[in-house]
CSV table of C-alpha atoms and ligand atoms in Angstrom, one decimal:
chain,number,residue,atom,x,y,z
A,1,UNK,CA,-28.4,114.8,22.5
A,2,UNK,CA,-31.6,115.8,20.6
A,3,UNK,CA,-34.5,116.3,22.9
A,4,UNK,CA,-37.7,114.3,22.1
A,5,UNK,CA,-40.6,116.2,20.6
A,6,UNK,CA,-42.4,118.3,23.1
A,7,UNK,CA,-46.2,118.9,23.2
A,8,UNK,CA,-45.9,121.9,20.9
A,9,UNK,CA,-44.2,119.9,18.3
A,10,UNK,CA,-46.8,117.2,18.0
A,11,UNK,CA,-49.1,119.5,16.0
A,12,UNK,CA,-46.5,120.1,13.4
A,13,UNK,CA,-45.6,116.4,13.3
A,14,UNK,CA,-49.3,115.6,12.7
A,15,UNK,CA,-49.6,118.1,9.9
A,16,UNK,CA,-46.5,116.7,8.2
A,17,UNK,CA,-47.9,113.1,8.6
A,18,UNK,CA,-51.2,114.3,7.0
A,19,UNK,CA,-49.6,116.2,4.2
A,20,UNK,CA,-47.4,113.3,3.2
A,21,UNK,CA,-50.2,110.7,3.6
A,22,UNK,CA,-52.5,112.7,1.4
A,23,UNK,CA,-49.7,112.9,-1.3
A,24,UNK,CA,-49.1,109.2,-1.1
A,25,UNK,CA,-52.9,108.6,-1.2
A,26,UNK,CA,-53.1,110.5,-4.4
A,27,UNK,CA,-50.4,108.3,-5.9
A,28,UNK,CA,-52.1,105.2,-4.6
A,29,UNK,CA,-55.4,106.1,-6.2
A,30,UNK,CA,-53.8,106.9,-9.5
A,31,UNK,CA,-51.9,103.6,-9.3
A,32,UNK,CA,-55.2,101.7,-8.8
A,33,UNK,CA,-56.8,103.5,-11.8
A,34,UNK,CA,-53.8,102.5,-13.9
A,35,UNK,CA,-54.2,98.8,-13.0
A,36,UNK,CA,-52.5,96.7,-10.3
A,37,UNK,CA,-50.3,93.7,-10.5
A,38,UNK,CA,-48.6,91.7,-7.8
A,39,UNK,CA,-44.9,92.6,-7.8
A,40,UNK,CA,-43.8,90.0,-5.2
A,41,UNK,CA,-44.9,88.0,-2.2
A,42,UNK,CA,-43.6,88.0,1.4
A,43,UNK,CA,-44.5,85.6,4.2
A,44,UNK,CA,-46.8,83.4,2.1
A,45,UNK,CA,-48.1,83.3,-1.5
A,46,UNK,CA,-51.1,85.4,-0.5
A,47,UNK,CA,-49.0,88.1,1.3
A,48,UNK,CA,-48.6,90.4,-1.7
A,49,UNK,CA,-46.7,93.5,-2.6
A,50,UNK,CA,-47.7,95.6,-5.6
A,51,UNK,CA,-45.5,98.2,-7.4
A,52,UNK,CA,-47.8,100.8,-5.9
A,53,UNK,CA,-46.9,99.8,-2.3
A,54,UNK,CA,-43.3,100.3,-3.2
A,55,UNK,CA,-43.8,103.6,-5.0
A,56,UNK,CA,-46.0,104.9,-2.2
A,57,UNK,CA,-43.3,104.1,0.4
A,58,UNK,CA,-40.6,105.8,-1.7
A,59,UNK,CA,-42.7,108.9,-1.9
A,60,UNK,CA,-43.3,108.9,1.8
A,61,UNK,CA,-39.7,108.2,2.7
A,62,UNK,CA,-38.4,111.0,0.4
A,63,UNK,CA,-40.9,113.6,1.7
A,64,UNK,CA,-40.3,112.8,5.4
A,65,UNK,CA,-36.5,112.7,5.0
A,66,UNK,CA,-36.6,116.0,3.1
A,67,UNK,CA,-38.6,117.6,5.9
A,68,UNK,CA,-36.9,115.9,8.9
A,69,UNK,CA,-33.5,114.4,8.0
A,70,UNK,CA,-32.6,113.6,11.6
A,71,UNK,CA,-35.5,111.2,12.1
A,72,UNK,CA,-35.5,107.5,11.5
A,73,UNK,CA,-38.0,105.7,9.2
A,74,UNK,CA,-39.4,102.2,9.5
A,75,UNK,CA,-41.4,101.2,6.5
A,76,UNK,CA,-43.2,98.0,5.7
A,77,UNK,CA,-41.6,97.5,2.3
A,78,UNK,CA,-38.3,99.3,2.4
A,79,UNK,CA,-37.0,98.6,5.9
A,80,UNK,CA,-35.5,100.5,8.8
A,81,UNK,CA,-33.3,103.6,8.5
A,82,UNK,CA,-32.2,104.8,11.9
A,83,UNK,CA,-31.8,108.5,12.7
A,84,UNK,CA,-30.2,110.5,15.6
A,85,UNK,CA,-33.3,112.5,16.7
A,86,UNK,CA,-34.9,109.7,18.8
A,87,UNK,CA,-38.0,109.9,16.6
A,88,UNK,CA,-39.0,107.3,14.0
A,89,UNK,CA,-41.6,107.5,11.3
A,90,UNK,CA,-43.5,104.3,11.0
A,91,UNK,CA,-45.0,103.8,7.6
A,92,UNK,CA,-47.5,101.4,6.0
A,93,UNK,CA,-47.6,102.7,2.4
A,94,UNK,CA,-50.8,100.7,1.7
A,95,UNK,CA,-52.4,99.0,4.7
A,96,UNK,CA,-55.0,96.6,3.3
A,97,UNK,CA,-53.0,95.6,0.2
A,98,UNK,CA,-55.4,92.7,-0.6
A,99,UNK,CA,-58.3,95.1,-0.5
A,100,UNK,CA,-56.3,97.5,-2.8
A,101,UNK,CA,-55.6,94.6,-5.2
A,102,UNK,CA,-59.3,93.7,-5.4
A,103,UNK,CA,-60.6,97.3,-5.6
A,104,UNK,CA,-62.3,97.1,-2.1
A,105,UNK,CA,-61.9,100.7,-0.8
A,106,UNK,CA,-60.8,99.8,2.7
A,107,UNK,CA,-57.1,100.5,2.4
A,108,UNK,CA,-55.0,103.3,3.8
A,109,UNK,CA,-51.7,105.0,3.9
A,110,UNK,CA,-50.7,105.0,7.6
A,111,UNK,CA,-47.9,107.3,8.9
A,112,UNK,CA,-47.1,107.7,12.6
A,113,UNK,CA,-44.1,109.2,14.3
A,114,UNK,CA,-43.0,107.6,17.6
A,115,UNK,CA,-40.4,108.2,20.2
A,116,UNK,CA,-38.4,105.2,21.3
A,117,UNK,CA,-37.9,101.9,19.4
A,118,UNK,CA,-40.9,101.0,17.2
A,119,UNK,CA,-39.5,97.4,16.8
A,120,UNK,CA,-39.9,96.7,20.5
A,121,UNK,CA,-43.4,96.1,21.8
A,122,UNK,CA,-44.0,98.7,24.5
A,123,UNK,CA,-40.7,100.4,23.7
A,124,UNK,CA,-42.3,103.3,21.8
A,125,UNK,CA,-44.8,106.1,22.3
A,126,UNK,CA,-46.8,107.4,19.3
A,127,UNK,CA,-46.7,111.2,19.1
A,128,UNK,CA,-48.6,112.0,15.9
A,129,UNK,CA,-50.3,110.1,13.1
A,130,UNK,CA,-52.4,110.2,10.0
A,131,UNK,CA,-54.3,107.2,8.5
A,132,UNK,CA,-55.6,108.3,5.1
A,133,UNK,CA,-58.0,106.1,3.2
A,134,UNK,CA,-58.1,107.8,-0.2
A,135,UNK,CA,-60.7,105.6,-1.8
A,136,UNK,CA,-63.1,106.2,1.1
A,137,UNK,CA,-62.3,109.9,1.2
A,138,UNK,CA,-61.6,109.6,4.9
A,139,UNK,CA,-58.6,111.0,6.8
A,140,UNK,CA,-57.9,110.3,10.4
A,141,UNK,CA,-55.4,112.3,12.4
A,142,UNK,CA,-54.2,112.4,15.9
A,143,UNK,CA,-51.6,114.1,18.0
A,144,UNK,CA,-50.6,113.1,21.5
A,145,UNK,CA,-52.8,114.9,24.0
A,146,UNK,CA,-54.7,116.8,21.3
A,147,UNK,CA,-57.4,114.3,20.3
A,148,UNK,CA,-58.3,112.2,17.3
A,149,UNK,CA,-60.1,113.6,14.3
A,150,UNK,CA,-61.7,112.4,11.1
A,151,UNK,CA,-62.1,114.5,8.0
A,152,UNK,CA,-64.3,113.6,5.0
A,153,UNK,CA,-66.6,115.4,2.6
A,154,UNK,CA,-69.0,116.2,5.4
A,155,UNK,CA,-66.4,118.0,7.5
A,156,UNK,CA,-64.1,117.4,10.4
A,157,UNK,CA,-65.2,115.7,13.6
A,158,UNK,CA,-63.5,114.8,16.8
A,159,UNK,CA,-63.7,111.1,17.5
A,160,UNK,CA,-64.7,109.3,20.7
A,161,UNK,CA,-65.1,105.6,21.4
A,162,UNK,CA,-68.5,104.2,22.1
A,163,UNK,CA,-69.8,103.9,25.6
A,164,UNK,CA,-69.0,100.2,26.4
A,165,UNK,CA,-71.8,97.8,25.7
A,166,UNK,CA,-71.9,94.4,27.3
A,167,UNK,CA,-69.8,92.0,25.3
A,168,UNK,CA,-72.9,90.2,24.0
A,169,UNK,CA,-73.9,93.4,22.2
A,170,UNK,CA,-70.4,94.4,21.1
A,171,UNK,CA,-69.4,94.5,17.4
A,172,UNK,CA,-65.8,93.3,17.3
A,173,UNK,CA,-63.3,93.6,14.6
A,174,UNK,CA,-60.4,91.2,14.0
A,175,UNK,CA,-58.0,90.1,11.3
A,176,UNK,CA,-56.0,87.1,10.2
A,177,UNK,CA,-52.4,86.6,9.3
A,178,UNK,CA,-51.1,85.5,5.9
A,179,UNK,CA,-49.7,82.1,7.0
A,180,UNK,CA,-52.0,79.1,7.0
A,181,UNK,CA,-50.4,77.8,10.2
A,182,UNK,CA,-51.3,80.9,12.1
A,183,UNK,CA,-54.8,81.0,10.7
A,184,UNK,CA,-55.7,77.7,12.2
A,185,UNK,CA,-55.4,79.1,15.7
A,186,UNK,CA,-57.0,82.4,14.7
A,187,UNK,CA,-60.0,80.5,13.3
A,188,UNK,CA,-60.3,78.4,16.5
A,189,UNK,CA,-60.3,81.6,18.6
A,190,UNK,CA,-62.8,83.5,16.5
A,191,UNK,CA,-65.1,80.5,16.4
A,192,UNK,CA,-65.2,80.5,20.2
A,193,UNK,CA,-65.8,84.3,20.4
A,194,UNK,CA,-68.4,84.6,17.7
A,195,UNK,CA,-71.4,83.2,19.7
A,196,UNK,CA,-70.6,85.6,22.6
A,197,UNK,CA,-70.7,88.9,20.7
A,198,UNK,CA,-73.1,90.9,18.5
A,199,UNK,CA,-71.0,90.0,15.5
A,200,UNK,CA,-67.5,90.0,14.0
A,201,UNK,CA,-66.1,92.2,11.3
A,202,UNK,CA,-63.0,91.4,9.2
A,203,UNK,CA,-62.4,94.6,7.2
A,204,UNK,CA,-58.9,93.7,6.0
A,205,UNK,CA,-57.0,96.8,7.1
A,206,UNK,CA,-55.8,97.0,10.7
A,207,UNK,CA,-55.2,100.7,10.8
A,208,UNK,CA,-58.8,101.3,9.7
A,209,UNK,CA,-60.0,98.8,12.2
A,210,UNK,CA,-58.4,100.9,15.0
A,211,UNK,CA,-59.8,104.1,13.5
A,212,UNK,CA,-63.2,102.4,13.4
A,213,UNK,CA,-62.9,101.7,17.2
A,214,UNK,CA,-62.0,105.4,17.6
A,215,UNK,CA,-65.1,106.5,15.5
A,216,UNK,CA,-67.5,104.1,17.3
A,217,UNK,CA,-68.0,102.0,14.2
A,218,UNK,CA,-66.6,99.0,16.2
A,219,UNK,CA,-66.9,98.4,19.9
A,220,UNK,CA,-63.7,96.5,20.1
A,221,UNK,CA,-60.9,95.0,18.1
A,222,UNK,CA,-58.3,92.3,18.6
A,223,UNK,CA,-55.7,90.8,16.3
A,224,UNK,CA,-52.6,88.6,16.6
A,225,UNK,CA,-49.6,89.3,14.3
A,226,UNK,CA,-49.7,93.1,13.8
A,227,UNK,CA,-46.4,94.7,12.8
A,228,UNK,CA,-45.4,98.2,13.9
A,229,UNK,CA,-46.6,99.7,10.6
A,230,UNK,CA,-50.0,98.1,10.9
A,231,UNK,CA,-50.4,99.3,14.5
A,232,UNK,CA,-48.7,102.7,15.2
A,233,UNK,CA,-50.9,105.1,13.3
A,234,UNK,CA,-54.3,103.6,14.2
A,235,UNK,CA,-53.2,103.0,17.8
A,236,UNK,CA,-52.7,106.7,18.4
A,237,UNK,CA,-56.0,107.6,16.7
A,238,UNK,CA,-57.8,105.0,19.0
A,239,UNK,CA,-55.9,106.1,22.1
A,240,UNK,CA,-56.7,109.8,21.5
A,241,UNK,CA,-60.4,108.8,21.1
A,242,UNK,CA,-60.4,107.2,24.5
A,243,UNK,CA,-59.6,103.6,23.7
A,244,UNK,CA,-57.4,101.3,25.7
A,245,UNK,CA,-54.8,99.7,23.3
A,246,UNK,CA,-53.0,96.8,25.0
A,247,UNK,CA,-51.8,93.2,24.8
A,248,UNK,CA,-52.9,90.3,26.9
A,249,UNK,CA,-52.5,90.3,30.7
A,250,UNK,CA,-50.8,93.7,30.8
A,251,UNK,CA,-48.4,93.0,28.0
A,252,UNK,CA,-47.9,95.9,25.6
A,253,UNK,CA,-49.8,95.8,22.3
A,254,UNK,CA,-47.6,94.2,19.7
A,255,UNK,CA,-47.2,91.2,17.4
A,256,UNK,CA,-48.4,88.7,20.1
A,257,UNK,CA,-51.8,90.4,20.4
A,258,UNK,CA,-53.5,93.8,20.2
A,259,UNK,CA,-56.7,94.5,22.1
A,260,UNK,CA,-58.4,97.8,21.6
A,261,UNK,CA,-61.6,99.5,22.7
A,262,UNK,CA,-63.3,101.2,25.6
A,263,UNK,CA,-61.8,99.8,28.8
A,264,UNK,CA,-64.8,97.7,29.8
A,265,UNK,CA,-65.0,96.1,26.3
A,266,UNK,CA,-61.3,95.3,26.4
A,267,UNK,CA,-61.6,93.7,29.9
A,268,UNK,CA,-64.6,91.6,28.8
A,269,UNK,CA,-62.9,90.6,25.5
A,270,UNK,CA,-59.7,89.7,27.4
A,271,UNK,CA,-61.8,87.6,29.8
A,272,UNK,CA,-63.2,85.5,27.0
A,273,UNK,CA,-60.0,85.4,24.8
A,274,UNK,CA,-57.3,84.8,27.4
A,275,UNK,CA,-58.2,81.1,28.1
A,276,UNK,CA,-58.2,80.5,24.3
A,277,UNK,CA,-54.5,81.5,23.9
A,278,UNK,CA,-55.0,84.1,21.2
A,279,UNK,CA,-51.4,85.2,21.6
A,280,UNK,CA,-49.9,81.9,20.5
A,281,UNK,CA,-49.9,79.8,17.4
A,282,UNK,CA,-51.4,76.3,17.6
A,283,UNK,CA,-49.1,73.3,17.6
A,284,UNK,CA,-48.1,72.0,14.2
A,285,UNK,CA,-50.0,68.8,14.8
A,286,UNK,CA,-53.2,70.8,15.1
A,287,UNK,CA,-52.4,72.4,11.8
A,288,UNK,CA,-51.9,69.0,10.1
A,289,UNK,CA,-55.3,67.8,11.4
A,290,UNK,CA,-57.1,70.9,10.5
A,291,UNK,CA,-55.8,71.0,7.0
B,1,IPD,C1,-52.6,93.6,6.8
B,1,IPD,C2,-53.9,94.3,7.1
B,1,IPD,C3,-54.9,93.2,7.6
B,1,IPD,C4,-54.3,92.5,8.8
B,1,IPD,C5,-53.0,91.9,8.5
B,1,IPD,C6,-52.0,93.0,8.0
B,1,IPD,P1,-51.1,94.8,4.9
B,1,IPD,O1,-51.7,94.7,6.4
B,1,IPD,O2,-53.8,95.3,8.0
B,1,IPD,O3,-56.1,93.7,8.0
B,1,IPD,O4,-55.2,91.4,9.2
B,1,IPD,O5,-52.4,91.3,9.7
B,1,IPD,O6,-50.8,92.4,7.7
B,1,IPD,O7,-50.3,93.5,4.6
B,1,IPD,O8,-52.3,94.9,4.0
B,1,IPD,O9,-50.3,96.0,4.9
């Protein structure tokens, strides 16, 4: 049996994630400059994939496989390849694809390596990660037990979450799924939360939302519907910056719901959100009425 990565390994894993994310980021920027077309759609007509998403994931998979052939890879566009090492690389080749399509710079290549099963909420532990936003010139890295860092043109800084403000002064990030049915419930929940916080931000890139929590650019974040590739990289950056990353009522963070922030913000956010059922979709009848 192959032993899981030990603490000494996480630095090398983080460096590999960063090297490959930067290479993919270069390809993504070149792809944007060359012009972007929608290649196909997934869960709804607005859930798009571009040729650059696919090319970026190919590059990442090939580079990771060349460096660590025993590891598994789970990517947003090209699926799950299992490996014998017990480690899996979880890859979003462009998180924030709609921003990418429109030329809004909030998009990122997110690469995390986890032990356990990344498809099972709570069944995995992130060990190392890089979230690289090439159009913003910002690169976030984290290794388990070794902190979270952001590098940009001004240098490299260690990240720490904000001291928790009261919820009424908290800037809270969130996001919405691609399916109209799910958005009805998400709209209802955010409408109830909005009067109770400083303001809401919808940046359009979950991994960068989590990095923003880590960097103190958001006080908290919640979202329903995140997939492992949206979550794994940013979650480790947030955790290593001192955030709590969890689901509702002690459930693990996952597709049902992700809550992130300093512990007191998460507790306050959970207190307001829980009665609203943010971890379930509204009944189809409600959808019909609302639309
Ligand atoms: C999406 C973004 C968005 C979030 C969606 C994700 P994609 O990822 O992270 O912010 O609200 O839930 O699906 O599709 O651009 O990789």
